[in-house]
Short mmCIF file of C-alpha atoms in Angstrom, two decimals:
data_model
loop_
_atom_site.label_atom_id
_atom_site.label_comp_id
_atom_site.label_asym_id
_atom_site.label_seq_id
_atom_site.Cartn_x
_atom_site.Cartn_y
_atom_site.Cartn_z
CA MET P 1 88.99 -15.25 -62.64
CA THR P 2 91.71 -16.01 -65.18
CA ILE P 3 94.40 -13.31 -65.22
CA ASP P 4 95.68 -12.40 -68.68
CA GLU P 5 99.38 -13.18 -69.15
CA PHE P 6 100.21 -9.79 -70.67
CA VAL P 7 98.41 -7.90 -67.89
CA SER P 8 100.23 -10.03 -65.32
CA SER P 9 103.67 -9.26 -66.78
CA SER P 10 103.04 -5.58 -67.59
CA HIS P 11 104.42 -2.97 -65.22
CA ILE P 12 101.18 -1.03 -65.70
CA LEU P 13 98.41 -1.85 -63.24
CA HIS P 14 95.65 -2.13 -65.83
CA ARG P 15 92.05 -1.55 -64.75
CA SER P 16 90.89 -4.92 -66.07
CA PHE P 17 92.94 -8.01 -65.32
CA SER P 18 91.11 -10.66 -67.35
CA GLU P 19 91.73 -9.53 -70.95
CA ARG P 20 94.75 -8.37 -72.90
CA PRO P 21 94.25 -4.76 -74.00
CA LEU P 22 94.62 -3.96 -77.70
CA LYS P 23 97.54 -1.67 -78.47
CA ILE P 24 96.66 1.56 -80.29
CA VAL P 25 99.51 3.03 -82.34
CA ALA P 26 97.77 5.98 -84.05
CA GLY P 27 94.50 7.75 -84.76
CA ASP P 28 92.98 8.88 -88.03
CA GLY P 29 89.86 11.02 -87.82
CA ILE P 30 87.35 9.01 -85.78
CA LYS P 31 89.29 5.76 -86.26
CA LEU P 32 91.80 4.07 -83.97
CA ILE P 33 94.69 2.24 -85.64
CA LEU P 34 95.85 -0.90 -83.85
CA GLU P 35 99.31 -2.47 -83.70
CA ASN P 36 98.18 -5.28 -86.03
CA GLY P 37 97.12 -2.75 -88.69
CA LYS P 38 93.38 -3.09 -88.12
CA THR P 39 91.21 -0.02 -87.63
CA VAL P 40 88.40 0.51 -85.13
CA ILE P 41 85.65 3.12 -85.45
CA ASP P 42 85.64 5.11 -82.21
CA ALA P 43 81.94 5.66 -81.55
CA SER P 44 82.36 6.57 -77.89
CA CYS P 45 85.27 9.07 -77.88
CA GLY P 46 86.47 7.32 -74.71
CA PRO P 47 83.75 8.49 -72.35
CA SER P 48 82.68 11.31 -74.70
CA VAL P 49 86.06 13.06 -74.66
CA SER P 50 87.70 13.14 -78.13
CA CYS P 51 85.07 15.39 -79.69
CA LEU P 52 87.33 16.49 -82.56
CA GLY P 53 88.52 13.01 -83.45
CA HIS P 54 92.06 11.76 -83.07
CA SER P 55 94.01 13.80 -85.62
CA GLN P 56 94.00 17.59 -85.64
CA PRO P 57 97.27 19.00 -87.07
CA GLU P 58 96.39 22.58 -86.02
CA ILE P 59 96.22 21.54 -82.39
CA PHE P 60 99.50 19.65 -82.56
CA ASP P 61 101.13 22.72 -84.14
CA ALA P 62 99.69 25.02 -81.46
CA ILE P 63 101.10 22.88 -78.65
CA THR P 64 104.52 22.65 -80.34
CA ALA P 65 104.65 26.38 -81.01
CA HIS P 66 103.76 27.18 -77.42
CA LEU P 67 106.41 24.88 -75.95
CA ARG P 68 108.98 26.38 -78.32
CA ASN P 69 108.16 30.04 -77.75
CA ASP P 70 106.55 30.39 -74.32
CA ILE P 71 106.86 29.24 -70.72
CA ALA P 72 105.48 25.77 -70.01
CA TYR P 73 104.29 26.14 -66.42
CA VAL P 74 103.16 28.79 -63.95
CA TYR P 75 102.28 27.83 -60.37
CA SER P 76 98.67 28.73 -59.59
CA SER P 77 99.59 30.13 -56.17
CA SER P 78 102.34 32.37 -57.52
CA PRO P 79 101.91 36.13 -57.99
CA TYR P 80 101.66 35.71 -61.77
CA THR P 81 99.05 35.24 -64.45
CA ASN P 82 99.40 34.55 -68.17
CA GLY P 83 97.69 35.47 -71.40
CA ALA P 84 96.54 31.97 -72.39
CA THR P 85 94.62 31.24 -69.18
CA GLU P 86 93.07 34.70 -69.13
CA ALA P 87 92.03 34.34 -72.79
CA LEU P 88 90.45 30.94 -72.15
CA ALA P 89 88.40 32.26 -69.23
CA ASP P 90 87.38 35.28 -71.33
CA MET P 91 86.25 32.98 -74.13
CA LEU P 92 84.05 30.95 -71.79
CA LEU P 93 82.69 33.76 -69.63
CA ALA P 94 82.90 37.03 -71.55
CA TYR P 95 79.11 37.29 -71.74
CA LYS P 96 78.56 36.00 -68.18
CA PRO P 97 76.21 33.14 -69.14
CA GLY P 98 73.76 32.58 -66.28
CA ASP P 99 75.73 35.18 -64.28
CA LEU P 100 78.73 32.82 -64.22
CA SER P 101 81.71 35.14 -64.08
CA LYS P 102 84.82 33.33 -62.78
CA ALA P 103 86.66 30.11 -63.64
CA ILE P 104 89.01 27.68 -61.93
CA PHE P 105 90.94 25.40 -64.32
CA VAL P 106 92.11 21.97 -63.16
CA ASN P 107 93.09 18.70 -64.83
CA SER P 108 90.41 16.06 -64.30
CA GLY P 109 86.66 16.10 -63.79
CA SER P 110 87.18 14.57 -60.35
CA GLU P 111 89.38 17.53 -59.39
CA ALA P 112 86.69 19.88 -60.68
CA THR P 113 84.09 18.21 -58.44
CA ASP P 114 86.39 18.46 -55.42
CA ALA P 115 87.03 22.13 -56.17
CA ALA P 116 83.29 22.83 -56.54
CA LEU P 117 82.47 21.19 -53.19
CA LYS P 118 85.25 23.04 -51.39
CA LEU P 119 84.25 26.30 -53.03
CA ALA P 120 80.67 25.85 -51.81
CA VAL P 121 81.80 25.17 -48.24
CA GLN P 122 84.15 28.18 -48.28
CA TYR P 123 81.33 30.34 -49.64
CA TRP P 124 79.13 29.55 -46.63
CA HIS P 125 82.01 30.10 -44.22
CA GLU P 126 82.57 33.52 -45.79
CA ARG P 127 78.83 34.17 -45.37
CA GLY P 128 79.07 33.39 -41.65
CA GLN P 129 77.44 29.95 -41.94
CA PRO P 130 80.16 27.40 -41.00
CA ARG P 131 77.54 24.70 -40.25
CA TRP P 132 76.33 24.64 -43.87
CA THR P 133 78.45 21.67 -44.95
CA HIS P 134 75.87 19.06 -45.98
CA PHE P 135 75.40 18.14 -49.64
CA ILE P 136 72.44 16.43 -51.26
CA ALA P 137 73.24 14.35 -54.35
CA ARG P 138 71.33 11.83 -56.45
CA LYS P 139 71.39 8.04 -56.35
CA GLN P 140 73.15 6.32 -59.24
CA SER P 141 75.05 9.51 -60.07
CA TYR P 142 78.70 9.84 -60.99
CA HIS P 143 80.83 12.89 -60.25
CA GLY P 144 84.38 11.52 -60.21
CA ASN P 145 86.68 9.00 -58.60
CA THR P 146 88.69 10.88 -55.99
CA ILE P 147 87.57 10.39 -52.39
CA GLY P 148 85.96 13.84 -52.31
CA ALA P 149 84.07 13.26 -55.55
CA LEU P 150 83.07 9.73 -54.54
CA CYS P 151 81.40 11.15 -51.44
CA VAL P 152 78.72 12.73 -53.64
CA CYS P 153 78.58 9.81 -56.10
CA GLY P 154 75.63 7.47 -55.92
CA HIS P 155 77.47 4.72 -57.82
CA GLU P 156 77.47 1.75 -55.44
CA SER P 157 80.26 -0.41 -56.86
CA ARG P 158 82.66 2.54 -57.15
CA ARG P 159 82.04 3.41 -53.49
CA GLU P 160 82.08 -0.21 -52.28
CA PHE P 161 85.67 -0.45 -50.96
CA TYR P 162 85.74 3.06 -49.53
CA HIS P 163 82.67 3.36 -47.33
CA ASP P 164 84.84 4.14 -44.30
CA PHE P 165 86.18 7.21 -46.11
CA MET P 166 82.80 8.54 -47.21
CA SER P 167 81.64 11.80 -45.63
CA PRO P 168 78.58 11.62 -43.36
CA ASN P 169 77.67 15.09 -44.67
CA VAL P 170 76.10 13.70 -47.86
CA SER P 171 72.67 12.22 -48.47
CA PHE P 172 70.94 11.05 -51.63
CA VAL P 173 67.59 11.45 -53.37
CA ASP P 174 66.23 9.69 -56.44
CA PRO P 175 67.38 10.60 -59.95
CA CYS P 176 64.98 11.79 -62.65
CA TYR P 177 64.91 8.35 -64.32
CA ALA P 178 61.52 8.38 -66.03
CA TYR P 179 62.01 5.15 -68.00
CA ARG P 180 61.92 2.96 -64.89
CA MET P 181 60.75 5.27 -62.09
CA LYS P 182 57.72 7.04 -63.53
CA ASP P 183 54.43 5.25 -62.84
CA GLN P 184 52.47 4.07 -65.86
CA ASP P 185 49.66 6.60 -65.44
CA GLU P 186 51.82 9.36 -63.96
CA SER P 187 52.23 12.58 -65.94
CA ASP P 188 55.58 14.33 -66.30
CA GLU P 189 54.30 17.12 -64.05
CA ALA P 190 53.27 14.66 -61.32
CA PHE P 191 56.60 12.85 -61.61
CA ILE P 192 58.49 16.13 -61.21
CA GLN P 193 56.34 17.07 -58.23
CA ARG P 194 57.11 13.72 -56.58
CA LEU P 195 60.87 14.11 -57.07
CA SER P 196 60.75 17.77 -56.00
CA ARG P 197 58.85 16.87 -52.85
CA GLU P 198 61.46 14.21 -52.02
CA PHE P 199 64.23 16.78 -52.46
CA GLU P 200 62.48 19.37 -50.31
CA ASP P 201 61.70 16.76 -47.65
CA GLU P 202 65.38 15.85 -47.54
CA ILE P 203 66.37 19.50 -47.02
CA LEU P 204 63.88 19.69 -44.14
CA ARG P 205 65.06 16.38 -42.68
CA VAL P 206 68.72 17.44 -42.67
CA GLY P 207 67.86 20.99 -41.66
CA PRO P 208 67.89 24.01 -44.00
CA ASP P 209 70.56 25.55 -41.78
CA CYS P 210 72.97 22.73 -42.68
CA VAL P 211 72.59 22.17 -46.45
CA ALA P 212 75.38 23.72 -48.51
CA GLY P 213 74.36 22.54 -51.95
CA PHE P 214 72.63 20.13 -54.30
CA ILE P 215 74.77 18.48 -56.99
CA ALA P 216 73.43 16.76 -60.10
CA GLU P 217 74.38 15.86 -63.65
CA ILE P 218 72.36 17.68 -66.30
CA VAL P 219 72.55 14.58 -68.51
CA SER P 220 73.75 11.46 -66.72
CA GLY P 221 76.71 9.68 -68.28
CA THR P 222 77.88 6.12 -67.79
CA THR P 223 75.73 5.33 -64.75
CA LEU P 224 72.27 5.92 -66.21
CA GLY P 225 73.20 6.18 -69.87
CA CYS P 226 72.81 9.66 -71.45
CA LEU P 227 69.74 10.30 -69.33
CA PRO P 228 68.23 13.79 -69.73
CA ALA P 229 65.82 14.99 -67.08
CA VAL P 230 62.11 15.34 -67.76
CA PRO P 231 61.50 18.90 -69.03
CA GLY P 232 60.78 21.19 -66.08
CA TYR P 233 62.68 19.09 -63.52
CA PHE P 234 65.66 21.41 -63.08
CA LYS P 235 63.43 24.49 -63.05
CA ALA P 236 61.60 22.94 -60.07
CA ILE P 237 64.91 22.05 -58.38
CA ARG P 238 66.20 25.60 -58.92
CA GLU P 239 63.09 27.04 -57.25
CA ILE P 240 63.52 24.82 -54.19
CA CYS P 241 67.22 25.71 -53.95
CA ASP P 242 66.31 29.40 -54.03
CA ARG P 243 63.59 28.90 -51.42
CA TYR P 244 66.02 27.39 -48.90
CA ASP P 245 69.19 29.23 -49.97
CA VAL P 246 70.87 26.03 -51.22
CA LEU P 247 73.61 26.29 -53.86
CA LEU P 248 72.81 24.50 -57.12
CA ILE P 249 75.92 22.72 -58.45
CA LEU P 250 75.52 21.30 -61.95
CA ASP P 251 77.94 18.68 -63.24
CA GLU P 252 78.27 19.11 -67.00
CA ILE P 253 81.67 17.46 -67.29
CA ILE P 254 80.51 14.79 -69.74
CA CYS P 255 77.61 16.49 -71.50
CA GLY P 256 78.87 19.99 -72.34
CA MET P 257 77.70 23.36 -71.12
CA GLY P 258 73.99 24.09 -70.63
CA LYS P 259 72.00 27.13 -69.59
CA THR P 260 70.08 25.99 -66.53
CA GLY P 261 71.46 28.71 -64.28
CA PRO P 262 73.64 27.00 -61.67
CA ASP P 263 75.49 28.74 -58.87
CA ILE P 264 78.52 26.54 -59.60
CA GLN P 265 79.12 24.51 -62.75
CA THR P 266 81.75 21.89 -63.54
CA ILE P 267 82.91 21.32 -67.11
CA GLY P 268 85.47 19.00 -68.69
CA LYS P 269 86.16 16.05 -71.01
CA ALA P 270 85.43 17.70 -74.38
CA LEU P 271 87.07 20.87 -73.00
CA GLY P 272 90.47 19.31 -73.69
CA ALA P 273 89.13 17.12 -76.53
CA GLY P 274 91.33 14.21 -75.48
CA PHE P 275 94.55 16.02 -76.38
CA VAL P 276 95.26 17.19 -72.81
CA PRO P 277 93.55 16.79 -69.42
CA LEU P 278 91.55 19.95 -68.82
CA SER P 279 88.48 20.60 -66.68
CA GLY P 280 87.05 23.59 -64.95
CA VAL P 281 84.72 25.09 -62.38
CA LEU P 282 82.61 28.11 -63.26
CA LEU P 283 81.02 30.18 -60.52
CA GLN P 284 78.50 32.96 -60.17
CA GLU P 285 79.50 36.50 -59.30
CA LYS P 286 77.83 36.19 -55.86
CA ILE P 287 80.31 33.43 -54.94
CA PHE P 288 83.23 35.66 -55.87
CA GLN P 289 81.78 38.62 -53.99
CA ALA P 290 81.39 36.55 -50.81
CA LEU P 291 85.04 35.45 -50.97
CA SER P 292 86.15 38.99 -51.82
CA SER P 293 84.41 40.55 -48.83
CA GLY P 294 85.57 37.73 -46.55
CA SER P 295 89.02 36.15 -46.59
CA GLY P 296 89.92 37.70 -49.93
CA GLY P 297 91.16 34.53 -51.60
CA LEU P 298 90.46 30.95 -52.64
CA ALA P 299 91.38 28.28 -50.09
CA HIS P 300 92.05 25.66 -52.75
CA GLY P 301 94.54 24.83 -55.47
CA HIS P 302 96.94 22.26 -56.95
CA THR P 303 100.60 22.35 -57.88
CA PHE P 304 99.90 20.87 -61.31
CA GLN P 305 96.99 23.00 -62.35
CA ILE P 306 98.03 25.61 -64.90
CA PHE P 307 99.94 24.07 -67.80
CA LEU P 308 99.81 26.83 -70.36
CA PHE P 309 99.86 24.60 -73.43
CA MET P 310 96.49 23.22 -72.25
CA GLU P 311 94.97 26.65 -72.55
CA HIS P 312 96.62 27.23 -75.94
CA LEU P 313 95.17 23.92 -77.11
CA MET P 314 91.73 24.87 -75.86
CA LEU P 315 91.91 28.19 -77.68
CA GLU P 316 92.88 26.40 -80.89
CA GLU P 317 90.08 23.89 -80.35
CA ARG P 318 87.55 26.72 -79.99
CA LYS P 319 88.85 28.24 -83.25
CA ILE P 320 88.34 24.91 -85.06
CA ILE P 321 84.84 24.51 -83.61
CA LYS P 322 83.89 28.03 -84.71
CA ARG P 323 85.56 27.78 -88.13
CA ASP P 324 83.90 24.46 -88.99
CA ASN P 325 80.54 25.28 -87.35
CA LEU P 326 80.89 22.13 -85.26
CA ILE P 327 78.32 23.11 -82.61
CA GLU P 328 75.63 23.50 -85.26
CA ARG P 329 76.93 20.42 -87.04
CA ARG P 330 76.81 18.43 -83.80
CA GLU P 331 73.10 19.16 -83.45
CA TYR P 332 72.42 18.35 -87.10
CA MET P 333 74.38 15.09 -87.02
CA GLY P 334 72.83 14.30 -83.64
CA GLN P 335 69.38 14.39 -85.22
CA LYS P 336 70.60 11.96 -87.88
CA LEU P 337 72.08 9.68 -85.22
CA GLU P 338 68.85 9.73 -83.24
CA ALA P 339 66.82 8.87 -86.34
CA LEU P 340 69.11 5.95 -87.20
CA LEU P 341 69.01 4.64 -83.64
CA ARG P 342 65.23 4.79 -83.47
CA GLU P 343 64.72 3.29 -86.93
CA GLU P 344 67.37 0.55 -86.88
CA ILE P 345 68.06 -0.21 -83.21
CA GLY P 346 64.78 0.71 -81.49
CA PRO P 347 62.70 -2.15 -82.97
CA LEU P 348 65.15 -4.86 -81.82
CA SER P 349 63.61 -7.29 -79.34
CA LEU P 350 65.84 -6.59 -76.34
CA VAL P 351 66.15 -2.81 -76.77
CA GLY P 352 64.11 -1.06 -74.09
CA ASP P 353 64.91 2.64 -74.44
CA ILE P 354 66.86 5.07 -76.60
CA ARG P 355 67.71 8.47 -75.14
CA GLY P 356 70.17 11.32 -75.33
CA ARG P 357 70.93 14.75 -76.75
CA GLY P 358 73.14 16.02 -79.59
CA LEU P 359 75.79 13.38 -80.34
CA PHE P 360 75.46 11.85 -76.87
CA TRP P 361 73.12 8.83 -77.00
CA ALA P 362 72.49 5.60 -75.14
CA VAL P 363 70.65 2.36 -75.82
CA GLU P 364 69.23 0.62 -72.75
CA PHE P 365 68.48 -3.08 -72.95
CA ALA P 366 65.64 -4.97 -71.29
CA LEU P 367 65.08 -8.70 -70.92
CA ASP P 368 61.35 -8.08 -71.34
CA LYS P 369 60.72 -5.04 -73.51
CA LYS P 370 57.10 -4.50 -72.51
CA ALA P 371 57.65 -4.99 -68.78
CA LYS P 372 61.03 -3.15 -68.86
CA THR P 373 62.54 -6.09 -66.99
CA PRO P 374 66.28 -5.54 -66.52
CA PHE P 375 68.85 -8.26 -67.12
CA PRO P 376 70.27 -9.87 -63.97
CA GLY P 377 73.49 -8.10 -63.04
CA GLN P 378 75.67 -11.17 -63.55
CA VAL P 379 74.59 -11.47 -67.20
CA LYS P 380 76.33 -8.22 -68.21
CA PHE P 381 74.43 -8.06 -71.48
CA CYS P 382 75.80 -4.66 -72.45
CA SER P 383 79.38 -5.88 -71.91
CA GLN P 384 78.69 -8.71 -74.33
CA VAL P 385 77.46 -6.19 -76.91
CA VAL P 386 80.59 -4.09 -76.36
CA LYS P 387 82.87 -7.10 -76.89
CA LYS P 388 80.95 -8.27 -79.96
CA SER P 389 81.15 -4.78 -81.45
CA LEU P 390 84.89 -4.52 -80.86
CA LYS P 391 85.51 -7.80 -82.69
CA MET P 392 83.79 -6.23 -85.71
CA GLY P 393 85.78 -2.98 -85.48
CA LEU P 394 83.42 -0.74 -83.49
CA ASN P 395 84.39 0.87 -80.18
CA ILE P 396 81.47 1.69 -77.88
CA LEU P 397 81.15 2.02 -74.11
CA GLY P 398 78.92 0.10 -71.71
CA ASN P 399 78.01 0.75 -68.10
CA LEU P 400 80.88 0.48 -65.63
CA GLY P 401 79.93 -1.58 -62.59
CA HIS P 402 76.75 -1.73 -60.52
CA PRO P 403 75.34 1.79 -60.08
CA GLY P 404 72.61 1.06 -57.53
CA LYS P 405 69.01 -0.08 -57.14
CA TYR P 406 68.32 -0.04 -60.86
CA GLN P 407 70.46 -2.34 -62.98
CA VAL P 408 71.00 -0.26 -66.12
CA ASP P 409 72.31 -2.34 -69.02
CA HIS P 410 73.21 0.24 -71.64
CA ILE P 411 75.76 1.22 -74.24
CA LEU P 412 76.83 4.74 -75.19
CA VAL P 413 77.08 5.99 -78.77
CA CYS P 414 78.76 9.40 -78.74
CA PRO P 415 80.99 9.86 -81.81
CA PRO P 416 83.11 12.97 -82.45
CA TYR P 417 81.56 16.16 -83.77
CA THR P 418 83.43 15.49 -87.03
CA VAL P 419 81.57 12.23 -87.78
CA THR P 420 80.25 11.91 -91.35
CA ASP P 421 76.99 10.49 -92.72
CA SER P 422 78.72 7.35 -93.96
CA GLU P 423 80.48 6.85 -90.62
CA LEU P 424 77.16 7.12 -88.78
CA GLY P 425 75.78 4.49 -91.13
CA ASP P 426 78.73 2.18 -90.43
CA ILE P 427 78.36 2.67 -86.67
CA ILE P 428 74.67 1.77 -86.69
CA SER P 429 75.15 -1.21 -89.05
CA LEU P 430 77.85 -2.75 -86.87
CA LEU P 431 75.97 -2.00 -83.65
CA LYS P 432 72.81 -3.62 -85.02
CA ILE P 433 74.65 -6.81 -85.91
CA ALA P 434 76.33 -6.91 -82.49
CA ILE P 435 73.01 -6.53 -80.65
CA ILE P 436 71.26 -9.13 -82.82
CA GLU P 437 74.03 -11.70 -82.35
CA THR P 438 74.24 -11.06 -78.59
CA SER P 439 70.43 -11.36 -78.32
CA ARG P 440 70.09 -14.75 -80.03
CA PRO P 441 70.65 -17.06 -77.02
CA PHE P 442 68.31 -14.98 -74.84
CA LEU P 443 65.56 -14.94 -77.47
CA ALA P 444 66.00 -18.68 -78.07
CA LYS P 445 65.64 -19.32 -74.35
CA GLN P 446 62.50 -17.17 -74.21
CA SER P 447 61.06 -19.07 -77.17
CA THR P 448 61.79 -22.43 -75.54
CA THR P 449 60.15 -21.26 -72.30
CA ILE P 450 57.00 -20.15 -74.13
CA GLU P 451 56.78 -23.42 -76.05
CA GLY P 452 57.15 -25.36 -72.81
CA ARG P 453 54.15 -23.53 -71.34
CA LEU P 454 51.89 -24.35 -74.30
#
């Protein structure tokens, strides 16, 4: 591999060594402004983070006002609380959605996953079940990049160097990946039954008296590409969890907040909208009651956990979302994005599947559309599409590494909630050109192969 000269001389250890990163100097709405004056449409929001775009004066003013007039930091283990954190928790949980009643705020999604796992283990200790420490997760999942979070990740290349650190108290079942896993003549109900049976069999194999929880993404992110479960899947999983007294932990860090009724829920990314790092763990009242009647406290926490300007920013963000009806607008614009993807991108020769929800969509590529044949891993077709798009001024995100058994070549299209009709049109136009140009050598090779057989 050729190491880029800038990356080699930089004092930052960049994540990619082979290419010089472009320097961003400012943001304007959903556009990134580069050092050379060029603009790039940000159609991925990072990994679905900057949901309000890159310029929100009200948020900047709220942060400045807080730092000028209030205290900046309160240690989470101190005997103090503060109005901003209490107000943020009230905003999220005032109506106890799904009986979720308490919140833990942390910085990153990985920290939220760690906190959720530790909370589950403490819950069972408080219940007099110290052996209940095993977690069941799903293959090709992603829950974060700390060692604790990686233990429940099914992403092979992210775990590759750290196998010796991985907990033996984790096992994996198949994801609800209907596009490649559902048999041709299999109904949704039969597919759900097959996955449910695998999950239940795994509980029985490990031993119901050992399983602390089941963790899953509601809509998979970068590993499987905006993959929603088949309708009815999580209802079946919930029933099995209830049958064997297994905690259901739902990771909604990248996809927002749903209503599936978890015992513990992690949230993040859009929570801080890219202006600050902010994630959280929400828990049911029964979890709190177990801790209350047991040790009387939470055996977890971080020094850098409660920066009050984060909560002020979140409160301002919620005001903007409510004022501008951005939740409703997200659904409306999401329908437009879906229609454009299906009309303009779906018919392309190497596009296998289009899936997602709201403004969170993915395009999966296939070497053979009818047979759903994936590209060989070394081809990195989606990375070529990402690079081609960037040259034309469009920022999208492809899959990051090898997730597991199924090679999933996909790109994410998840623009901010503030995206306009014309911006959606620009995104799709540029993406279409990038896919067509990237496809040409593969289609030419296929054509040559067919001609050679005739």
